[in-house]
XYZ file of C-alpha atoms in Angstrom:
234
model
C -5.140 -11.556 20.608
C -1.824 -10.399 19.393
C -1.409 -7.261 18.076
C -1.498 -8.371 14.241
C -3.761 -11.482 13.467
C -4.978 -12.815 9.716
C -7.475 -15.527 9.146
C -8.927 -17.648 7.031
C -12.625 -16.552 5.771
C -15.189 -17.900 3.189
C -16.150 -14.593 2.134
C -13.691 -12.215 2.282
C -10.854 -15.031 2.105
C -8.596 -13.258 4.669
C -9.628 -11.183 7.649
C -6.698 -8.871 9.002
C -7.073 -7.503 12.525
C -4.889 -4.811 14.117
C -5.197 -3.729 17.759
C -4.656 -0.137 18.246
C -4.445 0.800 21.972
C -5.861 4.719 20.932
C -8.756 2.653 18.975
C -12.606 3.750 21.147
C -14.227 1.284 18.493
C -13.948 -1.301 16.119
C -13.653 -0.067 12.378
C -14.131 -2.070 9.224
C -12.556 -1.566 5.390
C -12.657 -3.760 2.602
C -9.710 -4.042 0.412
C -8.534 -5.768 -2.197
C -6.533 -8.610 0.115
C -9.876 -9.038 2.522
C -11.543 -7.517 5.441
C -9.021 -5.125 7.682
C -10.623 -4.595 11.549
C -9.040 -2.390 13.673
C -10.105 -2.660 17.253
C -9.244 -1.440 21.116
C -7.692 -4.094 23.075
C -8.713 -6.732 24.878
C -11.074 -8.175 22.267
C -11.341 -11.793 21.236
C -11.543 -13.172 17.995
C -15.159 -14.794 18.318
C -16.295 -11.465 19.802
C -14.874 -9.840 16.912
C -16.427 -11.773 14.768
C -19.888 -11.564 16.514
C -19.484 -7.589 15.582
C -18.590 -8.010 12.059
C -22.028 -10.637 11.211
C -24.531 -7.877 11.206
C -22.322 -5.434 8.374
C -21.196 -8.924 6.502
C -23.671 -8.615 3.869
C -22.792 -4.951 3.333
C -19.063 -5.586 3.648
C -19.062 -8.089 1.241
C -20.972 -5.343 -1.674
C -18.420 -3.135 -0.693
C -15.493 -5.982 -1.385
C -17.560 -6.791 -5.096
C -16.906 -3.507 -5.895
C -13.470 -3.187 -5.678
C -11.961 -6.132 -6.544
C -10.288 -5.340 -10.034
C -11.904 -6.797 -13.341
C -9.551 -8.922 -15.782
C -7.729 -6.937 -18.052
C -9.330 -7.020 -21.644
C -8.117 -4.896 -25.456
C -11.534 -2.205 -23.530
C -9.302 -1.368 -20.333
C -8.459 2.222 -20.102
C -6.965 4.818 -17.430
C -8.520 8.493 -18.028
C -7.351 10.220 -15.008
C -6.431 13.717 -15.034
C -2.636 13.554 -15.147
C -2.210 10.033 -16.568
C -3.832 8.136 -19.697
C -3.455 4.807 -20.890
C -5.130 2.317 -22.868
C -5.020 -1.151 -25.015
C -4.843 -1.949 -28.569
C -4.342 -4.674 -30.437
C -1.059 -5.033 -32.476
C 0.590 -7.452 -35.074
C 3.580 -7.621 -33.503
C 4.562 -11.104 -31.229
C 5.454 -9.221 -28.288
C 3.738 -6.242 -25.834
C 5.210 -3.072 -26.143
C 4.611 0.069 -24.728
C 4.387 3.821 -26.432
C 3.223 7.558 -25.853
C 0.841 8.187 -28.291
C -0.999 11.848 -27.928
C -0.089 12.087 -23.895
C -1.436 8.626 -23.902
C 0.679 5.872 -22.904
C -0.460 2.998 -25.520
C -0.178 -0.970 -24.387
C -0.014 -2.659 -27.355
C -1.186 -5.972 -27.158
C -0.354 -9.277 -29.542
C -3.677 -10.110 -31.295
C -2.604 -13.794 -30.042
C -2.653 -12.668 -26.455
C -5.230 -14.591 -24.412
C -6.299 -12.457 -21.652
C -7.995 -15.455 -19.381
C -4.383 -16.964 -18.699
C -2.707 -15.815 -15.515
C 0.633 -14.485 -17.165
C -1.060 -11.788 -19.726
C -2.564 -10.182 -17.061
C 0.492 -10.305 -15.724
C 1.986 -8.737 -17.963
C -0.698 -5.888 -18.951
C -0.481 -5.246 -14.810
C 3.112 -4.898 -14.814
C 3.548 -2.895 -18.149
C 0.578 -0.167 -16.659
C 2.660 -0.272 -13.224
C 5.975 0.748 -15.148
C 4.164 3.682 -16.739
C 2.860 4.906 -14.198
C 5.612 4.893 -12.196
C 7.728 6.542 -15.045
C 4.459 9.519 -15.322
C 4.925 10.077 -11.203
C 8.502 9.895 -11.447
C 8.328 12.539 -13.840
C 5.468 14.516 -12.157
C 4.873 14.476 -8.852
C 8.747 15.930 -7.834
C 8.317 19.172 -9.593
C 4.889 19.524 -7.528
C 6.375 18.880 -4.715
C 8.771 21.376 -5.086
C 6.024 23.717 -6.230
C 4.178 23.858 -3.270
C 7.107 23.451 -0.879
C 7.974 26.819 -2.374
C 4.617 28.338 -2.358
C 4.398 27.706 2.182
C 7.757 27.430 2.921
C 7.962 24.034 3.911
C 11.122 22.514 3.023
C 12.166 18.953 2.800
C 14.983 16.814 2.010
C 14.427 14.146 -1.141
C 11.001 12.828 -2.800
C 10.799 9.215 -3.633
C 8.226 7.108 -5.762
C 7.121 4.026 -3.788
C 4.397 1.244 -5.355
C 2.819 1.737 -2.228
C -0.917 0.777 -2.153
C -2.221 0.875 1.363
C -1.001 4.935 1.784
C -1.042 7.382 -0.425
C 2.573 9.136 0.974
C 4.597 9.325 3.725
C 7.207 12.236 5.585
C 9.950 10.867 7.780
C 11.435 12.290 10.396
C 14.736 13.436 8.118
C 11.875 14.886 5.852
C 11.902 12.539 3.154
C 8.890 12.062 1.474
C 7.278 8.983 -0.409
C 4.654 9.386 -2.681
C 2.734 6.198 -4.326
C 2.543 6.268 -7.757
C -1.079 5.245 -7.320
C -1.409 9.318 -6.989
C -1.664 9.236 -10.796
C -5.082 8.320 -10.937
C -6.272 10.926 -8.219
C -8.216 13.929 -9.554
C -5.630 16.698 -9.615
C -7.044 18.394 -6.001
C -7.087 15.313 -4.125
C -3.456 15.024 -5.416
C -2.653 17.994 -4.118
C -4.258 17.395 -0.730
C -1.906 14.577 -0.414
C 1.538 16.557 -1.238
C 0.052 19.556 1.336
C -0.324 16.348 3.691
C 3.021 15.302 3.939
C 5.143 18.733 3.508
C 2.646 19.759 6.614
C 4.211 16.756 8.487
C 7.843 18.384 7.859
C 7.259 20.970 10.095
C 4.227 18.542 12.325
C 5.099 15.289 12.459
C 1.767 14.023 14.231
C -1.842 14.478 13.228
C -2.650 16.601 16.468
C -4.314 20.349 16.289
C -1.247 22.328 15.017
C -1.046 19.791 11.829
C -4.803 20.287 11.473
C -4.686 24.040 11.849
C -1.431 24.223 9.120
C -2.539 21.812 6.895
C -6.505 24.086 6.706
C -4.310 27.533 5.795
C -2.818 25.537 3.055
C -6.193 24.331 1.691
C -8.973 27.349 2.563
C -10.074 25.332 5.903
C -10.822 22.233 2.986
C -8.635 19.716 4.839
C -10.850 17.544 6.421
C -13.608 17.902 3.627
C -10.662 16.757 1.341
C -9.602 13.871 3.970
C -12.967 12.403 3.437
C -12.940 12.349 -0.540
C -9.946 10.540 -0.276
C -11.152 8.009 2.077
C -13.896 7.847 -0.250
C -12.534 8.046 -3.568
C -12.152 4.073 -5.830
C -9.459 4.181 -8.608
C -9.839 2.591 -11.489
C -7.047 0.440 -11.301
């Protein structure tokens, strides 16, 4: 198998496998695109397959409950650091306003949510604010806490990115997803300690561990865990 293979699948309608040489066994994860494996090398497809059948069932409650209901005028985003919700409005058109910290979609009465291109819409107009909210949020915290250790870098950028939370290059850029809106405020904070530990530790070997637990009281891998764990609401 190469080292990157999708296929088809009734269930999860795309399995996507990834062979990782450092990989001691096969791991599962549901998300919203279809099952992701990751498995040591030298494993066929069929026997691949043979080791997913007896967690299928339990994969497949897993994949129910994150696949994203339709957008409707009862959607709302009460996160912490970033609000947002849907009213109906006589206007023709969808517009977008900050009402009481809360960013306010306002939605044509005429809108028909079961059509393809207003939940298009509603998806792209909650993207936009949420990028515009971590634009405007998550730099100053960065620079907060790159103050408070001593752990410089060189720019922050907001990415869309869904499948990592952040990212530190080697020039110590960092990348944060916007998706760290809708974190509780700790877990966001684990992630910005994350990557400013990787401007000084690049890998994820002992010396990252042991900086990155003086920067959190010895929570790091506790908080690792809650954020493998933790399901956003959108």
């Amino acid at each position: 198998m190469s080292k990157k293979q999708t296929i088809p699948d009734k269930d999860f309608g795309q399995i996507h496998f990834m062979v990782r040489r450092s990989a001691r066994n096969i791991t599962m994860r549901v998300k919203e695109n279809g099952l992701h494996v990751t498995t040591p090398p030298y494993r066929s497809i069929t026997a691949l397959l043979n080791a997913i059948a007896p967690f299928r069932e339990k994969l497949l409650h897993a994949c129910a409950e994150i696949k994203p209901r339709p957008f409707d005028l009862s959607f709302s985003i009460e996160a912490e650091c970033f609000r947002l919700r849907l009213e109906a409005s006589p206007l023709k058109n969808f517009t977008v306003k900050l009402k009481d910290e809360t960013v306010v979609i306002a939605c044509p009465v005429t809108a028909d949510f079961t059509t393809d291109r207003v939940q298009a819409l509603v998806k792209n107009a909650v993207m936009r604010a949420m990028r515009k909210k971590a634009q405007d949020y998550l730099p100053p915290l960065v620079q907060y806490w790159s103050r408070q250790f001593e752990l410089p870098y060189h720019k922050v950028s907001i990415s869309k990115a869904r499948s990592r939370w952040g990212s530190c290059s080697s020039k110590k850029d960092i990348s944060l997803s916007f998706y760290l809106m809708l974190l509780p405020v700790h877990l966001m904070d684990y992630v910005i300690l994350h990557e400013l530990a990787h401007t000084r530790e690049m890998n994820h070997g002992p010396r990252f561990w042991e900086l990155l637990n003086q920067m959190t009281d010895g929570k790091a891998l506790a908080l690792r865990k809650e954020l493998h764990a933790y399901r956003p609401v959108f």
